[in-house]
mmCIF file with all atom_site columns, C-alpha atoms in Angstrom:
data_model
loop_
_atom_site.group_PDB
_atom_site.id
_atom_site.type_symbol
_atom_site.label_atom_id
_atom_site.label_alt_id
_atom_site.label_comp_id
_atom_site.label_asym_id
_atom_site.label_entity_id
_atom_site.label_seq_id
_atom_site.pdbx_PDB_ins_code
_atom_site.Cartn_x
_atom_site.Cartn_y
_atom_site.Cartn_z
_atom_site.occupancy
_atom_site.B_iso_or_equiv
_atom_site.pdbx_formal_charge
_atom_site.auth_seq_id
_atom_site.auth_comp_id
_atom_site.auth_asym_id
_atom_site.auth_atom_id
_atom_site.pdbx_PDB_model_num
ATOM 1   C CA . UNK U 1 1   ? 17.559  2.825   33.012  1.00 0.00 ? 294 UNK U CA 1
ATOM 2   C CA . UNK U 1 2   ? 15.078  -0.134  33.615  1.00 0.00 ? 295 UNK U CA 1
ATOM 3   C CA . UNK U 1 3   ? 12.663  -1.644  31.326  1.00 0.00 ? 296 UNK U CA 1
ATOM 4   C CA . UNK U 1 4   ? 9.101   -2.253  32.327  1.00 0.00 ? 297 UNK U CA 1
ATOM 5   C CA . UNK U 1 5   ? 6.854   -3.905  29.088  1.00 0.00 ? 298 UNK U CA 1
ATOM 6   C CA . UNK U 1 6   ? 4.820   -0.444  29.780  1.00 0.00 ? 299 UNK U CA 1
ATOM 7   C CA . UNK U 1 7   ? 7.549   1.776   29.363  1.00 0.00 ? 300 UNK U CA 1
ATOM 8   C CA . UNK U 1 8   ? 7.697   -0.416  26.068  1.00 0.00 ? 301 UNK U CA 1
ATOM 9   C CA . UNK U 1 9   ? 5.099   -0.475  25.219  1.00 0.00 ? 302 UNK U CA 1
ATOM 10  C CA . UNK U 1 10  ? 4.580   3.412   25.192  1.00 0.00 ? 303 UNK U CA 1
ATOM 11  C CA . UNK U 1 11  ? 7.957   4.167   23.982  1.00 0.00 ? 304 UNK U CA 1
ATOM 12  C CA . UNK U 1 12  ? 6.702   1.932   20.636  1.00 0.00 ? 305 UNK U CA 1
ATOM 13  C CA . UNK U 1 13  ? 3.123   3.502   20.603  1.00 0.00 ? 306 UNK U CA 1
ATOM 14  C CA . UNK U 1 14  ? 4.296   7.481   20.151  1.00 0.00 ? 307 UNK U CA 1
ATOM 15  C CA . UNK U 1 15  ? 7.295   6.132   17.157  1.00 0.00 ? 308 UNK U CA 1
ATOM 16  C CA . UNK U 1 16  ? 3.969   4.872   15.943  1.00 0.00 ? 309 UNK U CA 1
ATOM 17  C CA . UNK U 1 17  ? 2.430   8.374   16.324  1.00 0.00 ? 310 UNK U CA 1
ATOM 18  C CA . UNK U 1 18  ? 4.933   10.162  15.489  1.00 0.00 ? 311 UNK U CA 1
ATOM 19  C CA . UNK U 1 19  ? 5.899   8.814   12.131  1.00 0.00 ? 312 UNK U CA 1
ATOM 20  C CA . UNK U 1 20  ? 4.000   9.489   9.163   1.00 0.00 ? 313 UNK U CA 1
ATOM 21  C CA . UNK U 1 21  ? 5.349   6.647   6.886   1.00 0.00 ? 314 UNK U CA 1
ATOM 22  C CA . UNK U 1 22  ? 5.343   2.571   8.311   1.00 0.00 ? 315 UNK U CA 1
ATOM 23  C CA . UNK U 1 23  ? 8.131   1.917   10.591  1.00 0.00 ? 316 UNK U CA 1
ATOM 24  C CA . UNK U 1 24  ? 10.829  -1.681  10.302  1.00 0.00 ? 317 UNK U CA 1
ATOM 25  C CA . UNK U 1 25  ? 11.253  -2.515  13.816  1.00 0.00 ? 318 UNK U CA 1
ATOM 26  C CA . UNK U 1 26  ? 15.298  -1.625  12.546  1.00 0.00 ? 319 UNK U CA 1
ATOM 27  C CA . UNK U 1 27  ? 13.638  1.679   12.740  1.00 0.00 ? 320 UNK U CA 1
ATOM 28  C CA . UNK U 1 28  ? 13.098  0.691   16.015  1.00 0.00 ? 321 UNK U CA 1
ATOM 29  C CA . UNK U 1 29  ? 16.077  -0.943  17.016  1.00 0.00 ? 322 UNK U CA 1
ATOM 30  C CA . UNK U 1 30  ? 17.499  2.651   16.128  1.00 0.00 ? 323 UNK U CA 1
ATOM 31  C CA . UNK U 1 31  ? 15.830  5.107   17.567  1.00 0.00 ? 324 UNK U CA 1
ATOM 32  C CA . UNK U 1 32  ? 14.973  2.859   21.220  1.00 0.00 ? 325 UNK U CA 1
ATOM 33  C CA . UNK U 1 33  ? 19.269  2.191   21.011  1.00 0.00 ? 326 UNK U CA 1
ATOM 34  C CA . UNK U 1 34  ? 20.809  -1.643  22.222  1.00 0.00 ? 327 UNK U CA 1
ATOM 35  C CA . UNK U 1 35  ? 19.099  -2.408  25.300  1.00 0.00 ? 328 UNK U CA 1
ATOM 36  C CA . UNK U 1 36  ? 16.200  -4.448  23.437  1.00 0.00 ? 329 UNK U CA 1
ATOM 37  C CA . UNK U 1 37  ? 16.044  -6.972  20.670  1.00 0.00 ? 330 UNK U CA 1
ATOM 38  C CA . UNK U 1 38  ? 13.468  -7.326  17.380  1.00 0.00 ? 331 UNK U CA 1
ATOM 39  C CA . UNK U 1 39  ? 11.589  -10.478 19.211  1.00 0.00 ? 332 UNK U CA 1
ATOM 40  C CA . UNK U 1 40  ? 11.340  -7.329  22.136  1.00 0.00 ? 333 UNK U CA 1
ATOM 41  C CA . UNK U 1 41  ? 9.572   -5.387  19.416  1.00 0.00 ? 334 UNK U CA 1
ATOM 42  C CA . UNK U 1 42  ? 7.872   -7.428  17.548  1.00 0.00 ? 335 UNK U CA 1
ATOM 43  C CA . UNK U 1 43  ? 5.854   -8.946  20.876  1.00 0.00 ? 336 UNK U CA 1
ATOM 44  C CA . UNK U 1 44  ? 5.141   -5.194  22.099  1.00 0.00 ? 337 UNK U CA 1
ATOM 45  C CA . UNK U 1 45  ? 3.552   -4.795  18.046  1.00 0.00 ? 338 UNK U CA 1
ATOM 46  C CA . UNK U 1 46  ? 1.535   -7.789  18.720  1.00 0.00 ? 339 UNK U CA 1
ATOM 47  C CA . UNK U 1 47  ? 0.428   -6.999  22.263  1.00 0.00 ? 340 UNK U CA 1
ATOM 48  C CA . UNK U 1 48  ? -0.950  -3.836  20.711  1.00 0.00 ? 341 UNK U CA 1
ATOM 49  C CA . UNK U 1 49  ? -2.360  -5.480  17.816  1.00 0.00 ? 342 UNK U CA 1
ATOM 50  C CA . UNK U 1 50  ? -4.281  -7.295  20.203  1.00 0.00 ? 343 UNK U CA 1
ATOM 51  C CA . UNK U 1 51  ? -5.329  -3.768  22.762  1.00 0.00 ? 344 UNK U CA 1
ATOM 52  C CA . UNK U 1 52  ? -6.518  -2.028  19.276  1.00 0.00 ? 345 UNK U CA 1
ATOM 53  C CA . UNK U 1 53  ? -8.950  -4.238  18.080  1.00 0.00 ? 346 UNK U CA 1
ATOM 54  C CA . UNK U 1 54  ? -10.629 -3.985  20.426  1.00 0.00 ? 347 UNK U CA 1
ATOM 55  C CA . UNK U 1 55  ? -14.184 -3.056  19.402  1.00 0.00 ? 348 UNK U CA 1
ATOM 56  C CA . UNK U 1 56  ? -14.730 0.287   21.433  1.00 0.00 ? 349 UNK U CA 1
ATOM 57  C CA . UNK U 1 57  ? -11.020 1.550   20.267  1.00 0.00 ? 350 UNK U CA 1
ATOM 58  C CA . UNK U 1 58  ? -10.138 3.936   17.138  1.00 0.00 ? 351 UNK U CA 1
ATOM 59  C CA . UNK U 1 59  ? -7.261  3.059   15.616  1.00 0.00 ? 352 UNK U CA 1
ATOM 60  C CA . UNK U 1 60  ? -5.854  -0.036  14.199  1.00 0.00 ? 353 UNK U CA 1
ATOM 61  C CA . UNK U 1 61  ? -1.788  -1.048  13.661  1.00 0.00 ? 354 UNK U CA 1
ATOM 62  C CA . UNK U 1 62  ? -1.732  -1.625  9.873   1.00 0.00 ? 355 UNK U CA 1
ATOM 63  C CA . UNK U 1 63  ? 1.289   -3.616  8.324   1.00 0.00 ? 356 UNK U CA 1
ATOM 64  C CA . UNK U 1 64  ? 2.260   -2.403  4.970   1.00 0.00 ? 357 UNK U CA 1
ATOM 65  C CA . UNK U 1 65  ? 5.189   -1.418  2.722   1.00 0.00 ? 358 UNK U CA 1
ATOM 66  C CA . UNK U 1 66  ? 7.438   -4.167  5.183   1.00 0.00 ? 359 UNK U CA 1
ATOM 67  C CA . UNK U 1 67  ? 6.924   -1.969  8.561   1.00 0.00 ? 360 UNK U CA 1
ATOM 68  C CA . UNK U 1 68  ? 3.578   -0.620  10.708  1.00 0.00 ? 361 UNK U CA 1
ATOM 69  C CA . UNK U 1 69  ? 1.851   1.576   10.938  1.00 0.00 ? 362 UNK U CA 1
ATOM 70  C CA . UNK U 1 70  ? -1.141  2.940   13.063  1.00 0.00 ? 363 UNK U CA 1
ATOM 71  C CA . UNK U 1 71  ? -4.066  4.148   10.797  1.00 0.00 ? 364 UNK U CA 1
ATOM 72  C CA . UNK U 1 72  ? -7.584  4.822   11.652  1.00 0.00 ? 365 UNK U CA 1
ATOM 73  C CA . UNK U 1 73  ? -10.039 1.937   11.503  1.00 0.00 ? 366 UNK U CA 1
ATOM 74  C CA . UNK U 1 74  ? -11.860 1.334   8.222   1.00 0.00 ? 367 UNK U CA 1
ATOM 75  C CA . UNK U 1 75  ? -15.727 1.804   10.028  1.00 0.00 ? 368 UNK U CA 1
ATOM 76  C CA . UNK U 1 76  ? -15.173 6.075   11.642  1.00 0.00 ? 369 UNK U CA 1
ATOM 77  C CA . UNK U 1 77  ? -13.425 7.377   7.885   1.00 0.00 ? 370 UNK U CA 1
ATOM 78  C CA . UNK U 1 78  ? -16.361 9.016   6.926   1.00 0.00 ? 371 UNK U CA 1
ATOM 79  C CA . UNK U 1 79  ? -16.133 10.827  9.711   1.00 0.00 ? 372 UNK U CA 1
ATOM 80  C CA . UNK U 1 80  ? -12.364 11.517  10.187  1.00 0.00 ? 373 UNK U CA 1
ATOM 81  C CA . UNK U 1 81  ? -12.927 12.210  6.213   1.00 0.00 ? 374 UNK U CA 1
ATOM 82  C CA . UNK U 1 82  ? -15.471 15.112  7.789   1.00 0.00 ? 375 UNK U CA 1
ATOM 83  C CA . UNK U 1 83  ? -12.289 16.837  9.309   1.00 0.00 ? 376 UNK U CA 1
ATOM 84  C CA . UNK U 1 84  ? -9.396  16.876  7.071   1.00 0.00 ? 377 UNK U CA 1
ATOM 85  C CA . UNK U 1 85  ? -9.805  19.335  5.352   1.00 0.00 ? 378 UNK U CA 1
ATOM 86  C CA . UNK U 1 86  ? -9.091  19.558  1.629   1.00 0.00 ? 379 UNK U CA 1
ATOM 87  C CA . UNK U 1 87  ? -10.053 16.737  -1.246  1.00 0.00 ? 380 UNK U CA 1
ATOM 88  C CA . UNK U 1 88  ? -8.944  12.524  -0.489  1.00 0.00 ? 381 UNK U CA 1
ATOM 89  C CA . UNK U 1 89  ? -7.060  10.525  -2.177  1.00 0.00 ? 382 UNK U CA 1
ATOM 90  C CA . UNK U 1 90  ? -8.670  9.807   -4.992  1.00 0.00 ? 383 UNK U CA 1
ATOM 91  C CA . UNK U 1 91  ? -7.759  8.258   -8.606  1.00 0.00 ? 384 UNK U CA 1
ATOM 92  C CA . UNK U 1 92  ? -9.662  7.649   -11.421 1.00 0.00 ? 385 UNK U CA 1
ATOM 93  C CA . UNK U 1 93  ? -11.204 4.184   -13.488 1.00 0.00 ? 386 UNK U CA 1
ATOM 94  C CA . UNK U 1 94  ? -8.775  5.114   -16.329 1.00 0.00 ? 387 UNK U CA 1
ATOM 95  C CA . UNK U 1 95  ? -5.985  5.715   -13.467 1.00 0.00 ? 388 UNK U CA 1
ATOM 96  C CA . UNK U 1 96  ? -6.575  2.729   -11.179 1.00 0.00 ? 389 UNK U CA 1
ATOM 97  C CA . UNK U 1 97  ? -7.019  0.454   -14.592 1.00 0.00 ? 390 UNK U CA 1
ATOM 98  C CA . UNK U 1 98  ? -3.197  1.728   -15.102 1.00 0.00 ? 391 UNK U CA 1
ATOM 99  C CA . UNK U 1 99  ? -2.367  1.158   -11.994 1.00 0.00 ? 392 UNK U CA 1
ATOM 100 C CA . UNK U 1 100 ? -3.476  -2.227  -11.630 1.00 0.00 ? 393 UNK U CA 1
ATOM 101 C CA . UNK U 1 101 ? -1.839  -2.934  -15.130 1.00 0.00 ? 394 UNK U CA 1
ATOM 102 C CA . UNK U 1 102 ? 1.887   -2.123  -13.673 1.00 0.00 ? 395 UNK U CA 1
ATOM 103 C CA . UNK U 1 103 ? 1.155   -3.764  -9.896  1.00 0.00 ? 396 UNK U CA 1
ATOM 104 C CA . UNK U 1 104 ? 0.479   -7.300  -11.616 1.00 0.00 ? 397 UNK U CA 1
ATOM 105 C CA . UNK U 1 105 ? 2.602   -6.961  -14.731 1.00 0.00 ? 398 UNK U CA 1
ATOM 106 C CA . UNK U 1 106 ? 5.382   -4.727  -13.285 1.00 0.00 ? 399 UNK U CA 1
ATOM 107 C CA . UNK U 1 107 ? 8.241   -3.866  -15.463 1.00 0.00 ? 400 UNK U CA 1
ATOM 108 C CA . UNK U 1 108 ? 5.859   -2.799  -17.969 1.00 0.00 ? 401 UNK U CA 1
ATOM 109 C CA . UNK U 1 109 ? 5.746   -0.555  -20.620 1.00 0.00 ? 402 UNK U CA 1
ATOM 110 C CA . UNK U 1 110 ? 3.492   2.303   -21.807 1.00 0.00 ? 403 UNK U CA 1
ATOM 111 C CA . UNK U 1 111 ? 2.730   1.154   -24.856 1.00 0.00 ? 404 UNK U CA 1
ATOM 112 C CA . UNK U 1 112 ? 1.815   -2.638  -23.290 1.00 0.00 ? 405 UNK U CA 1
ATOM 113 C CA . UNK U 1 113 ? -0.396  -0.590  -20.657 1.00 0.00 ? 406 UNK U CA 1
ATOM 114 C CA . UNK U 1 114 ? -1.471  1.154   -23.695 1.00 0.00 ? 407 UNK U CA 1
ATOM 115 C CA . UNK U 1 115 ? -1.685  -2.655  -25.550 1.00 0.00 ? 408 UNK U CA 1
ATOM 116 C CA . UNK U 1 116 ? -3.754  -4.146  -22.570 1.00 0.00 ? 409 UNK U CA 1
ATOM 117 C CA . UNK U 1 117 ? -5.798  -0.947  -22.332 1.00 0.00 ? 410 UNK U CA 1
ATOM 118 C CA . UNK U 1 118 ? -6.150  -0.514  -25.938 1.00 0.00 ? 411 UNK U CA 1
ATOM 119 C CA . UNK U 1 119 ? -6.083  3.224   -25.788 1.00 0.00 ? 412 UNK U CA 1
ATOM 120 C CA . UNK U 1 120 ? -3.330  5.394   -25.221 1.00 0.00 ? 413 UNK U CA 1
ATOM 121 C CA . UNK U 1 121 ? -2.554  6.294   -20.781 1.00 0.00 ? 414 UNK U CA 1
ATOM 122 C CA . UNK U 1 122 ? 1.220   8.225   -21.110 1.00 0.00 ? 415 UNK U CA 1
ATOM 123 C CA . UNK U 1 123 ? -1.216  10.909  -19.506 1.00 0.00 ? 416 UNK U CA 1
ATOM 124 C CA . UNK U 1 124 ? -2.109  9.205   -17.149 1.00 0.00 ? 417 UNK U CA 1
ATOM 125 C CA . UNK U 1 125 ? 0.917   7.398   -16.472 1.00 0.00 ? 418 UNK U CA 1
ATOM 126 C CA . UNK U 1 126 ? 3.078   11.223  -15.947 1.00 0.00 ? 419 UNK U CA 1
ATOM 127 C CA . UNK U 1 127 ? 0.079   11.423  -13.739 1.00 0.00 ? 420 UNK U CA 1
ATOM 128 C CA . UNK U 1 128 ? 0.868   8.652   -11.386 1.00 0.00 ? 421 UNK U CA 1
ATOM 129 C CA . UNK U 1 129 ? 4.768   8.931   -11.624 1.00 0.00 ? 422 UNK U CA 1
ATOM 130 C CA . UNK U 1 130 ? 3.491   13.060  -9.542  1.00 0.00 ? 423 UNK U CA 1
ATOM 131 C CA . UNK U 1 131 ? 1.933   11.014  -7.787  1.00 0.00 ? 424 UNK U CA 1
ATOM 132 C CA . UNK U 1 132 ? 4.685   9.474   -6.236  1.00 0.00 ? 425 UNK U CA 1
ATOM 133 C CA . UNK U 1 133 ? 2.044   5.397   -6.701  1.00 0.00 ? 426 UNK U CA 1
ATOM 134 C CA . UNK U 1 134 ? 5.444   4.526   -9.250  1.00 0.00 ? 427 UNK U CA 1
ATOM 135 C CA . UNK U 1 135 ? 8.406   4.482   -10.322 1.00 0.00 ? 428 UNK U CA 1
ATOM 136 C CA . UNK U 1 136 ? 10.623  4.210   -13.432 1.00 0.00 ? 429 UNK U CA 1
ATOM 137 C CA . UNK U 1 137 ? 11.784  0.733   -13.499 1.00 0.00 ? 430 UNK U CA 1
ATOM 138 C CA . UNK U 1 138 ? 15.206  1.607   -15.706 1.00 0.00 ? 431 UNK U CA 1
ATOM 139 C CA . UNK U 1 139 ? 14.572  0.629   -19.551 1.00 0.00 ? 432 UNK U CA 1
ATOM 140 C CA . UNK U 1 140 ? 13.891  -1.765  -21.891 1.00 0.00 ? 433 UNK U CA 1
ATOM 141 C CA . UNK U 1 141 ? 16.065  -4.039  -24.187 1.00 0.00 ? 434 UNK U CA 1
ATOM 142 C CA . UNK U 1 142 ? 12.805  -3.434  -27.184 1.00 0.00 ? 435 UNK U CA 1
ATOM 143 C CA . UNK U 1 143 ? 13.637  -1.332  -30.023 1.00 0.00 ? 436 UNK U CA 1
ATOM 144 C CA . UNK U 1 144 ? 13.773  2.863   -29.204 1.00 0.00 ? 437 UNK U CA 1
ATOM 145 C CA . UNK U 1 145 ? 14.493  1.137   -25.287 1.00 0.00 ? 438 UNK U CA 1
ATOM 146 C CA . UNK U 1 146 ? 11.037  2.853   -23.405 1.00 0.00 ? 439 UNK U CA 1
ATOM 147 C CA . UNK U 1 147 ? 11.640  4.007   -19.974 1.00 0.00 ? 440 UNK U CA 1
ATOM 148 C CA . UNK U 1 148 ? 9.542   0.493   -17.727 1.00 0.00 ? 441 UNK U CA 1
ATOM 149 C CA . UNK U 1 149 ? 7.269   1.586   -14.819 1.00 0.00 ? 442 UNK U CA 1
ATOM 150 C CA . UNK U 1 150 ? 7.047   -0.225  -11.096 1.00 0.00 ? 443 UNK U CA 1
ATOM 151 C CA . UNK U 1 151 ? 5.034   0.555   -8.211  1.00 0.00 ? 444 UNK U CA 1
ATOM 152 C CA . UNK U 1 152 ? 6.220   2.362   -5.170  1.00 0.00 ? 445 UNK U CA 1
ATOM 153 C CA . UNK U 1 153 ? 6.115   1.844   -1.528  1.00 0.00 ? 446 UNK U CA 1
ATOM 154 C CA . UNK U 1 154 ? 4.257   4.653   -1.348  1.00 0.00 ? 447 UNK U CA 1
ATOM 155 C CA . UNK U 1 155 ? 1.484   2.534   -3.936  1.00 0.00 ? 448 UNK U CA 1
ATOM 156 C CA . UNK U 1 156 ? 1.884   -0.046  -0.136  1.00 0.00 ? 449 UNK U CA 1
ATOM 157 C CA . UNK U 1 157 ? 1.186   2.380   1.858   1.00 0.00 ? 450 UNK U CA 1
ATOM 158 C CA . UNK U 1 158 ? -2.338  4.084   0.028   1.00 0.00 ? 451 UNK U CA 1
ATOM 159 C CA . UNK U 1 159 ? -3.546  0.380   -0.515  1.00 0.00 ? 452 UNK U CA 1
ATOM 160 C CA . UNK U 1 160 ? -2.926  -0.959  3.061   1.00 0.00 ? 453 UNK U CA 1
ATOM 161 C CA . UNK U 1 161 ? 0.067   -3.945  1.790   1.00 0.00 ? 454 UNK U CA 1
ATOM 162 C CA . UNK U 1 162 ? 2.113   -6.045  2.826   1.00 0.00 ? 455 UNK U CA 1
ATOM 163 C CA . UNK U 1 163 ? 3.793   -6.351  -0.233  1.00 0.00 ? 456 UNK U CA 1
ATOM 164 C CA . UNK U 1 164 ? 3.327   -7.178  -3.568  1.00 0.00 ? 457 UNK U CA 1
ATOM 165 C CA . UNK U 1 165 ? 2.445   -11.020 -2.451  1.00 0.00 ? 458 UNK U CA 1
ATOM 166 C CA . UNK U 1 166 ? 0.038   -9.950  -0.681  1.00 0.00 ? 459 UNK U CA 1
ATOM 167 C CA . UNK U 1 167 ? -2.918  -8.372  -3.866  1.00 0.00 ? 460 UNK U CA 1
ATOM 168 C CA . UNK U 1 168 ? -5.463  -10.209 -4.571  1.00 0.00 ? 461 UNK U CA 1
ATOM 169 C CA . UNK U 1 169 ? -5.091  -13.424 -7.391  1.00 0.00 ? 462 UNK U CA 1
ATOM 170 C CA . UNK U 1 170 ? -6.758  -12.481 -10.838 1.00 0.00 ? 463 UNK U CA 1
ATOM 171 C CA . UNK U 1 171 ? -8.677  -15.271 -10.500 1.00 0.00 ? 464 UNK U CA 1
ATOM 172 C CA . UNK U 1 172 ? -10.267 -13.951 -7.362  1.00 0.00 ? 465 UNK U CA 1
ATOM 173 C CA . UNK U 1 173 ? -10.848 -10.285 -8.838  1.00 0.00 ? 466 UNK U CA 1
ATOM 174 C CA . UNK U 1 174 ? -12.533 -12.106 -11.340 1.00 0.00 ? 467 UNK U CA 1
ATOM 175 C CA . UNK U 1 175 ? -14.739 -13.880 -9.206  1.00 0.00 ? 468 UNK U CA 1
ATOM 176 C CA . UNK U 1 176 ? -15.783 -11.406 -6.957  1.00 0.00 ? 469 UNK U CA 1
ATOM 177 C CA . UNK U 1 177 ? -17.314 -10.046 -10.445 1.00 0.00 ? 470 UNK U CA 1
ATOM 178 C CA . UNK U 1 178 ? -20.428 -10.991 -11.526 1.00 0.00 ? 471 UNK U CA 1
ATOM 179 C CA . UNK U 1 179 ? -20.751 -12.097 -14.836 1.00 0.00 ? 472 UNK U CA 1
ATOM 180 C CA . UNK U 1 180 ? -23.019 -9.430  -15.979 1.00 0.00 ? 473 UNK U CA 1
ATOM 181 C CA . UNK U 1 181 ? -20.741 -7.188  -14.055 1.00 0.00 ? 474 UNK U CA 1
ATOM 182 C CA . UNK U 1 182 ? -17.133 -8.602  -15.811 1.00 0.00 ? 475 UNK U CA 1
ATOM 183 C CA . UNK U 1 183 ? -18.422 -6.970  -18.816 1.00 0.00 ? 476 UNK U CA 1
ATOM 184 C CA . UNK U 1 184 ? -18.855 -3.123  -17.197 1.00 0.00 ? 477 UNK U CA 1
ATOM 185 C CA . UNK U 1 185 ? -14.492 -3.627  -16.496 1.00 0.00 ? 478 UNK U CA 1
ATOM 186 C CA . UNK U 1 186 ? -12.457 -1.457  -19.248 1.00 0.00 ? 479 UNK U CA 1
ATOM 187 C CA . UNK U 1 187 ? -9.089  -3.255  -19.517 1.00 0.00 ? 480 UNK U CA 1
ATOM 188 C CA . UNK U 1 188 ? -9.320  -7.770  -20.532 1.00 0.00 ? 481 UNK U CA 1
ATOM 189 C CA . UNK U 1 189 ? -8.199  -9.345  -17.339 1.00 0.00 ? 482 UNK U CA 1
ATOM 190 C CA . UNK U 1 190 ? -6.594  -12.227 -18.593 1.00 0.00 ? 483 UNK U CA 1
ATOM 191 C CA . UNK U 1 191 ? -4.249  -9.649  -20.785 1.00 0.00 ? 484 UNK U CA 1
ATOM 192 C CA . UNK U 1 192 ? -1.825  -8.877  -17.518 1.00 0.00 ? 485 UNK U CA 1
ATOM 193 C CA . UNK U 1 193 ? -0.393  -12.086 -16.566 1.00 0.00 ? 486 UNK U CA 1
ATOM 194 C CA . UNK U 1 194 ? -0.880  -13.561 -12.861 1.00 0.00 ? 487 UNK U CA 1
ATOM 195 C CA . UNK U 1 195 ? 2.956   -12.614 -11.585 1.00 0.00 ? 488 UNK U CA 1
#
């Protein structure tokens, strides 16, 4: 079969729509056969991305967790949520704190998290494990060899991050809060090392 540019775009778009997780270039190549090169797929993704950026389109191509996925545009979020049954994916403020600490400190132990937050955090770590936002990262060399935790690919997908380097710097986070808002943070950002 002789493939046209439109044929390739159509297949790539179908694969993106059918997948429930970000697709890597290698995923496209394995589905489409040896007739294509990685550079062909990359060019097609750039083309699709520019198409989806047009005002009348309701979806966008997002790079997340080392791959690409189609998502609804942010400005349409409220409409999509009204269609979904059940509750949207939300975390409590303490859960977001623990997840943030793990994201910036990883790998880290439950004791280190609790020390930064100045309160016991084991139940929150358990919840984040159940939601597959964090996972085990081995055992620490500290006495008792406590478990260490790190974020998962699902974390990157949920927050639309290409990789961990896409996280905002701690300095950017501090600057985003007005001085009066900075006191509202329940844990001290300076106790997290910016990695």
